[in-house]
Tab-separated table of C-alpha atoms in Angstrom:
chain	number	residue	atom	x	y	z
L	1	MET	CA	1.366	-31.838	-1.415
L	2	ARG	CA	3.523	-33.076	-4.253
L	3	ARG	CA	6.676	-31.176	-5.015
L	4	GLY	CA	7.777	-32.380	-8.449
L	5	ILE	CA	6.295	-34.249	-11.374
L	6	ALA	CA	8.305	-35.811	-14.144
L	7	ALA	CA	7.215	-35.311	-17.733
L	8	ALA	CA	5.389	-38.630	-17.945
L	9	VAL	CA	3.542	-38.039	-14.710
L	10	LEU	CA	2.764	-34.504	-15.821
L	11	ALA	CA	1.156	-35.743	-19.016
L	12	THR	CA	-0.850	-38.335	-17.131
L	13	ALA	CA	-2.014	-35.867	-14.517
L	14	ILE	CA	-3.174	-33.399	-17.126
L	15	ALA	CA	-4.913	-36.058	-19.178
L	16	VAL	CA	-6.958	-37.474	-16.317
L	17	SER	CA	-7.843	-34.213	-14.594
L	18	ALA	CA	-11.122	-32.456	-15.249
L	19	SER	CA	-11.062	-30.173	-12.237
L	20	ALA	CA	-10.652	-26.440	-12.519
L	21	CYS	CA	-8.259	-24.449	-10.399
L	22	GLY	CA	-9.230	-23.056	-7.039
L	23	SER	CA	-9.456	-19.555	-8.430
L	24	SER	CA	-12.273	-20.456	-10.805
L	25	GLY	CA	-14.376	-22.031	-8.107
L	26	SER	CA	-15.492	-24.805	-10.453
L	27	THR	CA	-15.334	-28.525	-9.774
L	28	ALA	CA	-14.707	-31.629	-11.851
L	29	THR	CA	-17.528	-32.664	-14.141
L	30	GLY	CA	-18.057	-35.782	-16.209
L	31	SER	CA	-15.895	-38.869	-16.321
L	32	THR	CA	-12.171	-38.943	-16.914
L	33	ALA	CA	-12.843	-40.330	-20.396
L	34	ASN	CA	-14.577	-37.059	-21.314
L	35	ALA	CA	-12.200	-34.814	-19.407
L	36	GLY	CA	-11.080	-31.647	-21.156
L	37	PRO	CA	-7.877	-29.675	-20.782
L	38	VAL	CA	-6.739	-28.514	-17.378
L	39	THR	CA	-7.445	-24.804	-16.963
L	40	ILE	CA	-5.078	-22.842	-14.756
L	41	THR	CA	-5.562	-19.228	-13.734
L	42	TRP	CA	-2.705	-16.738	-14.017
L	43	TRP	CA	-2.773	-13.346	-12.361
L	44	ASP	CA	-0.600	-11.007	-14.386
L	45	THR	CA	0.365	-7.869	-12.456
L	46	SER	CA	2.219	-6.157	-15.298
L	47	ASP	CA	1.157	-2.815	-16.751
L	48	ALA	CA	-2.167	-3.519	-18.454
L	49	THR	CA	-1.523	-1.077	-21.294
L	50	ASN	CA	2.152	-1.302	-22.141
L	51	GLU	CA	3.238	-4.771	-21.002
L	52	ALA	CA	0.210	-7.057	-20.826
L	53	PRO	CA	-0.219	-7.473	-24.617
L	54	THR	CA	3.155	-9.235	-24.764
L	55	TYR	CA	2.148	-11.634	-21.990
L	56	LYS	CA	-1.215	-12.346	-23.608
L	57	ALA	CA	0.552	-13.253	-26.849
L	58	LEU	CA	2.869	-15.619	-24.970
L	59	VAL	CA	-0.129	-17.264	-23.290
L	60	ALA	CA	-1.566	-17.965	-26.740
L	61	GLN	CA	1.760	-19.496	-27.817
L	62	PHE	CA	1.828	-21.684	-24.722
L	63	GLU	CA	-1.704	-22.942	-25.294
L	64	GLN	CA	-0.937	-23.726	-28.921
L	65	ALA	CA	2.139	-25.715	-27.930
L	66	ASN	CA	0.353	-27.356	-24.975
L	67	PRO	CA	-3.237	-28.185	-25.997
L	68	SER	CA	-3.829	-30.111	-22.772
L	69	VAL	CA	-3.504	-26.879	-20.743
L	70	LYS	CA	-5.603	-23.754	-20.957
L	71	VAL	CA	-4.714	-20.505	-19.225
L	72	ASN	CA	-7.321	-18.208	-17.728
L	73	TYR	CA	-5.473	-14.904	-18.054
L	74	VAL	CA	-6.447	-12.272	-15.460
L	75	SER	CA	-4.908	-8.801	-15.349
L	76	VAL	CA	-4.693	-7.725	-11.703
L	77	PRO	CA	-3.574	-4.189	-10.809
L	78	PHE	CA	-0.177	-4.356	-9.147
L	79	ALA	CA	-1.289	-2.148	-6.252
L	80	ASP	CA	-4.057	-4.593	-5.337
L	81	ALA	CA	-2.383	-7.916	-6.044
L	82	GLN	CA	-0.568	-8.600	-2.759
L	83	THR	CA	-3.647	-8.044	-0.599
L	84	LYS	CA	-5.939	-9.803	-3.051
L	85	PHE	CA	-3.744	-12.915	-3.186
L	86	THR	CA	-3.290	-13.014	0.591
L	87	THR	CA	-7.038	-12.755	1.155
L	88	ALA	CA	-7.849	-15.477	-1.368
L	89	ALA	CA	-5.095	-17.838	-0.199
L	90	ALA	CA	-6.061	-17.415	3.463
L	91	ALA	CA	-9.680	-18.219	2.615
L	92	GLY	CA	-8.656	-21.209	0.504
L	93	LYS	CA	-10.806	-19.916	-2.334
L	94	GLY	CA	-10.156	-17.740	-5.341
L	95	ALA	CA	-6.349	-17.751	-5.416
L	96	PRO	CA	-4.697	-18.234	-8.830
L	97	ASP	CA	-2.565	-21.227	-9.707
L	98	VAL	CA	0.212	-18.867	-10.867
L	99	MET	CA	0.887	-15.215	-10.070
L	100	ARG	CA	3.412	-12.644	-11.172
L	101	SER	CA	4.697	-11.575	-7.757
L	102	ASP	CA	6.901	-8.695	-6.731
L	103	VAL	CA	10.125	-10.085	-5.291
L	104	GLY	CA	9.351	-8.431	-1.965
L	105	TRP	CA	6.117	-10.376	-1.518
L	106	LEU	CA	7.625	-13.844	-1.823
L	107	PRO	CA	8.989	-14.290	1.736
L	108	GLY	CA	5.639	-13.393	3.288
L	109	PHE	CA	3.669	-15.688	0.995
L	110	ALA	CA	6.113	-18.536	1.615
L	111	GLN	CA	6.133	-17.993	5.369
L	112	GLN	CA	2.357	-18.282	5.438
L	113	GLY	CA	2.438	-21.545	3.494
L	114	TYR	CA	0.722	-20.199	0.387
L	115	LEU	CA	3.395	-21.244	-2.106
L	116	VAL	CA	4.695	-24.511	-3.523
L	117	PRO	CA	8.479	-25.027	-3.433
L	118	LEU	CA	9.654	-25.364	-7.018
L	119	ASP	CA	12.966	-27.141	-6.444
L	120	GLY	CA	13.263	-30.187	-8.685
L	121	THR	CA	10.149	-29.348	-10.694
L	122	PRO	CA	9.910	-28.528	-14.419
L	123	ALA	CA	9.526	-24.865	-13.435
L	124	ALA	CA	13.093	-24.773	-12.093
L	125	ALA	CA	14.713	-27.210	-14.537
L	126	GLU	CA	16.952	-24.476	-16.001
L	127	GLN	CA	17.775	-22.802	-12.703
L	128	SER	CA	21.489	-22.599	-13.528
L	129	SER	CA	20.758	-20.235	-16.428
L	130	PHE	CA	19.455	-17.499	-14.117
L	131	GLU	CA	21.461	-14.753	-12.440
L	132	SER	CA	22.549	-16.218	-9.105
L	133	GLN	CA	21.485	-13.263	-6.961
L	134	LEU	CA	17.988	-13.458	-8.457
L	135	ILE	CA	17.679	-17.115	-7.520
L	136	GLN	CA	18.867	-16.163	-4.032
L	137	GLN	CA	16.115	-13.568	-3.867
L	138	ALA	CA	13.501	-16.158	-4.919
L	139	THR	CA	14.564	-18.510	-2.126
L	140	TYR	CA	13.101	-18.660	1.370
L	141	GLN	CA	14.560	-20.815	4.148
L	142	GLY	CA	16.546	-22.845	1.647
L	143	LYS	CA	13.703	-23.571	-0.767
L	144	LEU	CA	12.993	-22.010	-4.148
L	145	TYR	CA	9.495	-20.528	-4.184
L	146	GLY	CA	9.616	-18.515	-7.400
L	147	VAL	CA	11.237	-18.368	-10.811
L	148	PRO	CA	12.556	-14.908	-11.759
L	149	GLU	CA	10.676	-13.448	-14.726
L	150	VAL	CA	11.977	-9.873	-15.005
L	151	THR	CA	14.426	-7.941	-12.889
L	152	ASP	CA	15.587	-4.411	-12.238
L	153	THR	CA	18.048	-2.445	-10.185
L	154	LEU	CA	19.167	1.150	-9.790
L	155	ALA	CA	21.942	2.832	-11.742
L	156	LEU	CA	23.358	6.288	-12.263
L	157	MET	CA	21.747	7.722	-15.401
L	158	TYR	CA	23.622	10.660	-16.877
L	159	ASN	CA	23.522	12.998	-19.846
L	160	LYS	CA	26.755	12.438	-21.752
L	161	SER	CA	26.656	15.739	-23.631
L	162	LEU	CA	26.178	17.768	-20.440
L	163	PHE	CA	29.007	15.892	-18.763
L	164	ALA	CA	31.176	16.578	-21.812
L	165	LYS	CA	30.406	20.324	-21.618
L	166	ALA	CA	31.767	20.234	-18.090
L	167	GLY	CA	34.865	18.374	-19.226
L	168	ILE	CA	33.803	15.160	-17.472
L	169	THR	CA	34.886	12.103	-19.459
L	170	SER	CA	33.599	9.263	-17.286
L	171	ALA	CA	30.875	8.560	-14.742
L	172	PRO	CA	31.688	9.236	-11.079
L	173	THR	CA	32.498	6.118	-9.081
L	174	THR	CA	32.141	7.600	-5.577
L	175	TRP	CA	29.643	9.958	-3.951
L	176	ASP	CA	32.396	12.530	-3.465
L	177	GLN	CA	33.103	12.439	-7.195
L	178	LEU	CA	29.397	12.883	-7.957
L	179	LYS	CA	29.314	15.900	-5.650
L	180	ALA	CA	32.320	17.448	-7.397
L	181	ASP	CA	30.972	16.646	-10.864
L	182	SER	CA	27.592	18.186	-10.022
L	183	ALA	CA	29.227	21.481	-9.069
L	184	LEU	CA	31.297	21.393	-12.244
L	185	VAL	CA	28.251	20.752	-14.452
L	186	LYS	CA	26.459	23.696	-12.842
L	187	GLN	CA	29.455	25.925	-13.419
L	188	LYS	CA	30.251	24.859	-16.985
L	189	ALA	CA	26.910	23.751	-18.435
L	190	GLY	CA	24.541	25.971	-16.460
L	191	VAL	CA	22.225	23.176	-15.278
L	192	ASP	CA	21.958	21.114	-12.112
L	193	GLY	CA	24.389	18.234	-12.049
L	194	PHE	CA	22.262	15.821	-10.031
L	195	ALA	CA	18.727	15.423	-8.661
L	196	PHE	CA	17.666	12.940	-5.995
L	197	ASN	CA	14.271	11.335	-5.511
L	198	PRO	CA	13.753	11.475	-1.698
L	199	SER	CA	12.475	7.916	-1.346
L	200	SER	CA	13.870	5.217	0.915
L	201	TYR	CA	14.309	2.780	-1.990
L	202	TYR	CA	16.557	5.279	-3.761
L	203	ALA	CA	18.524	5.798	-0.562
L	204	MET	CA	19.528	2.137	-0.284
L	205	PRO	CA	22.777	2.582	-2.283
L	206	PHE	CA	23.968	4.946	0.456
L	207	LEU	CA	23.523	2.160	3.034
L	208	TYR	CA	25.058	-0.519	0.830
L	209	GLY	CA	27.961	1.821	0.102
L	210	GLU	CA	28.839	1.680	3.794
L	211	GLY	CA	28.487	-2.090	3.947
L	212	THR	CA	25.152	-2.131	5.761
L	213	ASP	CA	21.412	-2.645	5.171
L	214	MET	CA	18.191	-1.871	7.003
L	215	VAL	CA	18.505	-5.141	8.931
L	216	ASP	CA	21.087	-7.734	9.861
L	217	VAL	CA	19.105	-10.959	9.523
L	218	ALA	CA	21.816	-13.258	10.856
L	219	GLY	CA	22.263	-11.131	13.969
L	220	LYS	CA	18.564	-10.207	14.184
L	221	LYS	CA	19.413	-6.526	14.477
L	222	LEU	CA	17.966	-3.325	13.086
L	223	GLU	CA	20.745	-1.390	11.402
L	224	PHE	CA	19.248	2.105	11.083
L	225	ASN	CA	21.129	3.417	14.122
L	226	SER	CA	24.408	1.751	13.238
L	227	ALA	CA	27.460	3.879	12.623
L	228	ALA	CA	27.530	2.699	9.007
L	229	ALA	CA	23.899	3.682	8.344
L	230	ILE	CA	24.391	7.081	9.979
L	231	LYS	CA	27.441	7.656	7.795
L	232	GLY	CA	25.577	6.622	4.651
L	233	ILE	CA	22.601	8.909	5.235
L	234	THR	CA	24.894	11.733	6.309
L	235	THR	CA	26.669	11.331	2.964
L	236	LEU	CA	23.299	11.557	1.214
L	237	LYS	CA	22.274	14.657	3.146
L	238	ASP	CA	25.575	16.341	2.345
L	239	LEU	CA	25.120	15.497	-1.323
L	240	VAL	CA	21.600	16.878	-1.728
L	241	THR	CA	22.612	20.167	-0.077
L	242	SER	CA	25.751	20.605	-2.191
L	243	PRO	CA	26.298	23.216	-4.928
L	244	GLY	CA	25.097	22.026	-8.317
L	245	VAL	CA	22.555	19.582	-6.897
L	246	ALA	CA	18.887	20.322	-7.607
L	247	LYS	CA	16.751	21.563	-4.746
L	248	LEU	CA	15.000	18.655	-3.054
L	249	ASP	CA	11.472	18.223	-4.408
L	250	THR	CA	9.181	16.636	-1.809
L	251	THR	CA	5.933	17.592	-3.534
L	252	ALA	CA	3.405	15.064	-4.775
L	253	ASN	CA	4.730	15.628	-8.303
L	254	GLY	CA	8.365	15.420	-7.251
L	255	TYR	CA	9.145	12.172	-9.066
L	256	ALA	CA	7.605	13.368	-12.335
L	257	ASN	CA	9.349	16.721	-12.018
L	258	ILE	CA	12.738	15.051	-11.664
L	259	MET	CA	12.129	12.824	-14.674
L	260	ASP	CA	10.960	15.772	-16.784
L	261	ALA	CA	14.016	17.784	-15.792
L	262	PHE	CA	16.354	14.938	-16.702
L	263	GLY	CA	14.640	14.232	-20.013
L	264	SER	CA	14.716	17.884	-21.034
L	265	GLY	CA	18.360	18.402	-20.096
L	266	LYS	CA	17.785	20.591	-17.042
L	267	VAL	CA	19.457	17.995	-14.808
L	268	ALA	CA	22.546	16.044	-15.817
L	269	SER	CA	22.223	12.913	-13.680
L	270	ILE	CA	19.815	10.932	-11.519
L	271	ILE	CA	19.591	7.554	-9.808
L	272	GLN	CA	16.953	5.524	-11.606
L	273	GLY	CA	15.820	2.072	-12.719
L	274	PRO	CA	15.285	0.468	-16.146
L	275	TRP	CA	11.515	0.949	-15.956
L	276	GLU	CA	12.107	4.592	-16.908
L	277	THR	CA	14.416	4.118	-19.904
L	278	THR	CA	11.562	4.135	-22.426
L	279	ASN	CA	10.289	7.426	-21.014
L	280	VAL	CA	13.786	8.892	-20.846
L	281	PHE	CA	14.294	8.198	-24.546
L	282	LYS	CA	11.193	10.285	-25.244
L	283	GLY	CA	12.914	13.325	-23.739
L	284	ALA	CA	14.356	16.004	-25.982
L	285	SER	CA	17.866	15.403	-24.645
L	286	PHE	CA	17.792	11.738	-25.582
L	287	ALA	CA	16.390	11.745	-29.092
L	288	ASP	CA	19.828	10.318	-29.779
L	289	LYS	CA	19.703	7.332	-27.442
L	290	SER	CA	23.469	7.126	-27.312
L	291	ASN	CA	23.459	10.301	-25.219
L	292	LEU	CA	22.200	8.326	-22.224
L	293	GLY	CA	24.986	7.146	-19.974
L	294	LEU	CA	24.430	4.298	-17.516
L	295	ALA	CA	26.843	3.347	-14.755
L	296	ALA	CA	26.788	1.559	-11.435
L	297	VAL	CA	25.672	3.761	-8.568
L	298	PRO	CA	28.672	5.410	-6.885
L	299	ALA	CA	30.389	3.624	-4.019
L	300	GLY	CA	30.559	4.738	-0.414
L	301	SER	CA	33.514	4.678	1.951
L	302	ALA	CA	33.365	0.865	2.106
L	303	GLY	CA	34.611	0.982	-1.477
L	304	LYS	CA	31.843	-1.069	-3.052
L	305	ALA	CA	28.809	0.057	-5.036
L	306	GLY	CA	25.463	-1.563	-4.254
L	307	ALA	CA	21.903	-1.111	-5.470
L	308	PRO	CA	18.675	-2.909	-4.544
L	309	ILE	CA	17.383	-5.629	-6.837
L	310	GLY	CA	13.720	-5.535	-7.738
L	311	GLY	CA	11.618	-7.373	-10.255
L	312	HIS	CA	9.037	-10.124	-10.381
L	313	ASN	CA	8.921	-13.876	-9.889
L	314	LEU	CA	6.338	-16.367	-11.066
L	315	ILE	CA	4.969	-18.268	-8.063
L	316	ALA	CA	2.670	-21.286	-7.743
L	317	TYR	CA	-0.196	-21.542	-5.258
L	318	ALA	CA	0.036	-24.398	-2.754
L	319	GLY	CA	-3.743	-24.824	-2.598
L	320	SER	CA	-4.089	-26.084	-6.162
L	321	ASP	CA	-4.426	-29.843	-6.696
L	322	ALA	CA	-1.624	-31.957	-8.177
L	323	ALA	CA	-2.813	-31.728	-11.768
L	324	HIS	CA	-3.106	-27.941	-11.657
L	325	GLN	CA	0.235	-27.566	-9.919
L	326	ALA	CA	1.810	-29.721	-12.619
L	327	ALA	CA	0.278	-27.576	-15.340
L	328	ALA	CA	1.324	-24.437	-13.467
L	329	GLU	CA	4.933	-25.614	-13.329
L	330	LYS	CA	4.914	-26.271	-17.055
L	331	PHE	CA	3.506	-22.799	-17.671
L	332	ILE	CA	6.102	-21.151	-15.409
L	333	ALA	CA	8.881	-22.983	-17.255
L	334	PHE	CA	7.564	-21.695	-20.581
L	335	MET	CA	7.092	-18.104	-19.433
L	336	THR	CA	10.604	-17.935	-17.957
L	337	SER	CA	12.344	-19.766	-20.809
L	338	ALA	CA	15.071	-18.008	-22.759
L	339	ALA	CA	12.782	-17.640	-25.780
L	340	SER	CA	9.984	-16.061	-23.755
L	341	GLN	CA	12.348	-13.729	-21.931
L	342	ILE	CA	13.841	-12.579	-25.215
L	343	THR	CA	10.337	-11.773	-26.450
L	344	ILE	CA	9.447	-9.927	-23.231
L	345	ALA	CA	12.671	-7.934	-23.270
L	346	THR	CA	12.415	-6.870	-26.899
L	347	LYS	CA	8.716	-6.000	-26.680
L	348	ASN	CA	8.554	-4.463	-23.186
L	349	ALA	CA	12.130	-3.173	-22.747
L	350	THR	CA	12.503	-4.992	-19.417
L	351	LEU	CA	15.564	-6.809	-18.105
L	352	PRO	CA	15.764	-10.600	-18.510
L	353	THR	CA	16.658	-12.702	-15.486
L	354	ARG	CA	18.727	-15.324	-17.269
L	355	THR	CA	22.091	-14.808	-18.922
L	356	ASP	CA	21.233	-16.632	-22.152
L	357	ALA	CA	18.404	-14.165	-22.852
L	358	TYR	CA	20.805	-11.260	-23.335
L	359	THR	CA	21.092	-11.804	-27.086
L	360	ALA	CA	22.258	-9.270	-29.644
L	361	ALA	CA	18.632	-8.419	-30.414
L	362	VAL	CA	17.930	-7.738	-26.735
L	363	THR	CA	21.066	-5.723	-26.017
L	364	ALA	CA	20.459	-3.633	-29.149
L	365	ASN	CA	18.325	-1.644	-26.704
L	366	PRO	CA	20.952	0.607	-25.066
L	367	GLY	CA	18.924	0.788	-21.870
L	368	ILE	CA	18.937	-2.983	-21.450
L	369	ALA	CA	22.607	-3.239	-22.398
L	370	GLY	CA	23.506	-0.548	-19.900
L	371	PHE	CA	21.591	-2.093	-17.033
L	372	GLN	CA	22.931	-5.568	-17.767
L	373	ALA	CA	26.388	-4.183	-17.102
L	374	VAL	CA	25.422	-2.923	-13.631
L	375	LEU	CA	23.406	-5.935	-12.458
L	376	LYS	CA	26.518	-7.316	-10.773
L	377	ALA	CA	26.229	-4.493	-8.235
L	378	GLY	CA	22.709	-5.609	-7.322
L	379	VAL	CA	22.087	-6.583	-3.695
L	380	PRO	CA	19.345	-9.176	-2.997
L	381	ARG	CA	16.782	-8.357	-0.335
L	382	PRO	CA	16.968	-10.334	2.899
L	383	ALA	CA	14.392	-13.126	2.953
L	384	ILE	CA	12.145	-11.823	5.714
L	385	SER	CA	8.501	-11.062	5.129
L	386	GLN	CA	8.582	-7.641	6.823
L	387	TYR	CA	11.529	-6.261	4.859
L	388	SER	CA	9.539	-4.342	2.257
L	389	SER	CA	7.393	-2.810	4.996
L	390	LEU	CA	10.487	-1.124	6.433
L	391	TYR	CA	10.661	1.205	3.439
L	392	GLY	CA	7.605	3.048	4.793
L	393	PRO	CA	8.916	4.335	8.137
L	394	PHE	CA	12.382	4.789	6.674
L	395	GLY	CA	10.972	6.931	3.860
L	396	THR	CA	8.927	9.101	6.203
L	397	GLU	CA	11.940	9.953	8.340
L	398	LEU	CA	14.281	10.257	5.353
L	399	THR	CA	12.199	13.098	3.928
L	400	LYS	CA	12.413	14.914	7.261
L	401	ILE	CA	16.161	14.363	7.447
L	402	LEU	CA	16.882	15.571	3.920
L	403	SER	CA	14.595	18.596	4.211
L	404	GLY	CA	16.300	19.691	7.447
L	405	GLN	CA	13.387	19.001	9.793
L	406	GLU	CA	15.447	16.665	11.951
L	407	SER	CA	19.008	15.444	12.301
L	408	VAL	CA	20.281	12.236	10.751
L	409	GLN	CA	20.629	10.653	14.196
L	410	ALA	CA	17.120	11.665	15.315
L	411	GLY	CA	15.513	10.548	12.069
L	412	LEU	CA	17.175	7.140	12.093
L	413	SER	CA	16.326	6.695	15.775
L	414	ASN	CA	12.686	7.408	14.976
L	415	THR	CA	12.887	4.927	12.113
L	416	THR	CA	14.208	2.311	14.521
L	417	VAL	CA	11.287	2.826	16.889
L	418	GLN	CA	8.803	2.271	14.066
L	419	ALA	CA	10.784	-0.657	12.647
L	420	GLN	CA	10.693	-2.456	15.998
L	421	LYS	CA	6.916	-2.520	15.746
L	422	LEU	CA	7.312	-4.540	12.550
L	423	LEU	CA	10.188	-6.665	13.845
L	424	PRO	CA	9.756	-6.849	17.631
L	425	ASP	CA	12.269	-9.683	17.959
L	426	TYR	CA	15.027	-7.621	16.321
L	427	ALA	CA	17.347	-5.651	18.585
L	428	ALA	CA	18.177	-2.010	17.961
L	429	GLN	CA	21.745	-0.757	17.704
């Protein structure tokens, strides 16, 4: 399978190809003299209502600028995309030439041989313009298998006016400071100072703050039972049971309840990602957008703040023929260019993945500007295919720990037992 095609070869390949991509199921027809444009299929997993219109408009721009390539745009629900792509790629039929993939899916797809390495191809020609940790997260076993399209991380969101009522002039930088500030907000402003979403993803900063993660890939160890992890989750449990912190909401509507409380000014701070900034600005407390404060998540005893990096990469299917892969690479380069990312950011309020896309027009959005400042605290996910699956057992036990159903030690031990089923070659602490 070819790995890179220079511009001249790309043009030749597109000109002589009449075959459709594997996802369309069609085959070449007619002679090369009568060949039409190459048609590639792109599965877009963005929100079909709020985000997809921007991507559809960019597809039209690409086709206008590249008449030898047509794009079959397919909106695929995010919840179905991973399984749907795996099924199609395994069968060798029906997979798209390009897909918008969650960063957590890439290692598994690459491990199974479903993706084309993009090193040295037109898709990765401007690799140096991207945030380094995002390129790291798009790499598997030393090869680049995706180009970052949008990114996200977690930050401390806070209500500046409520903090000011409590006499707090700056965001807390440690969990102990957040605990103290929450009690002060309750006392002075009469509302809860902090609310926590009891999900494993939102608990990751408490592990990173102690210098650990769910796994140690280099040592092939599960870290849930490590002293650092126990300390981090103990810190979290102490925080959510402290004065001034909202009662833990483990109901099915818990997430929405927390967001409503924050938007209406009933809670002064939360840990949240940029995907919620648009909704936050609709809240009564943030009609004046400048009232939203954004800061890096507080640090743990290791002295360093850390938050998980999420987002999406554009990936190319290894089962497509050379001409379609060449066209796919050209399309990926266009969709991840600075110009396209500026358009996506301004229209969809998402975070660009390359530094040159943070223009004045983009950072005029205070949510984007605020999250750009905390991206440096982002921690890439380890490049193992099972990593994202660990959030499940960790989340189940975390809820029990935080609601007092089991101790921190017991809950993390139970998590380890379940995690070993996913990573049987990893040793427990």
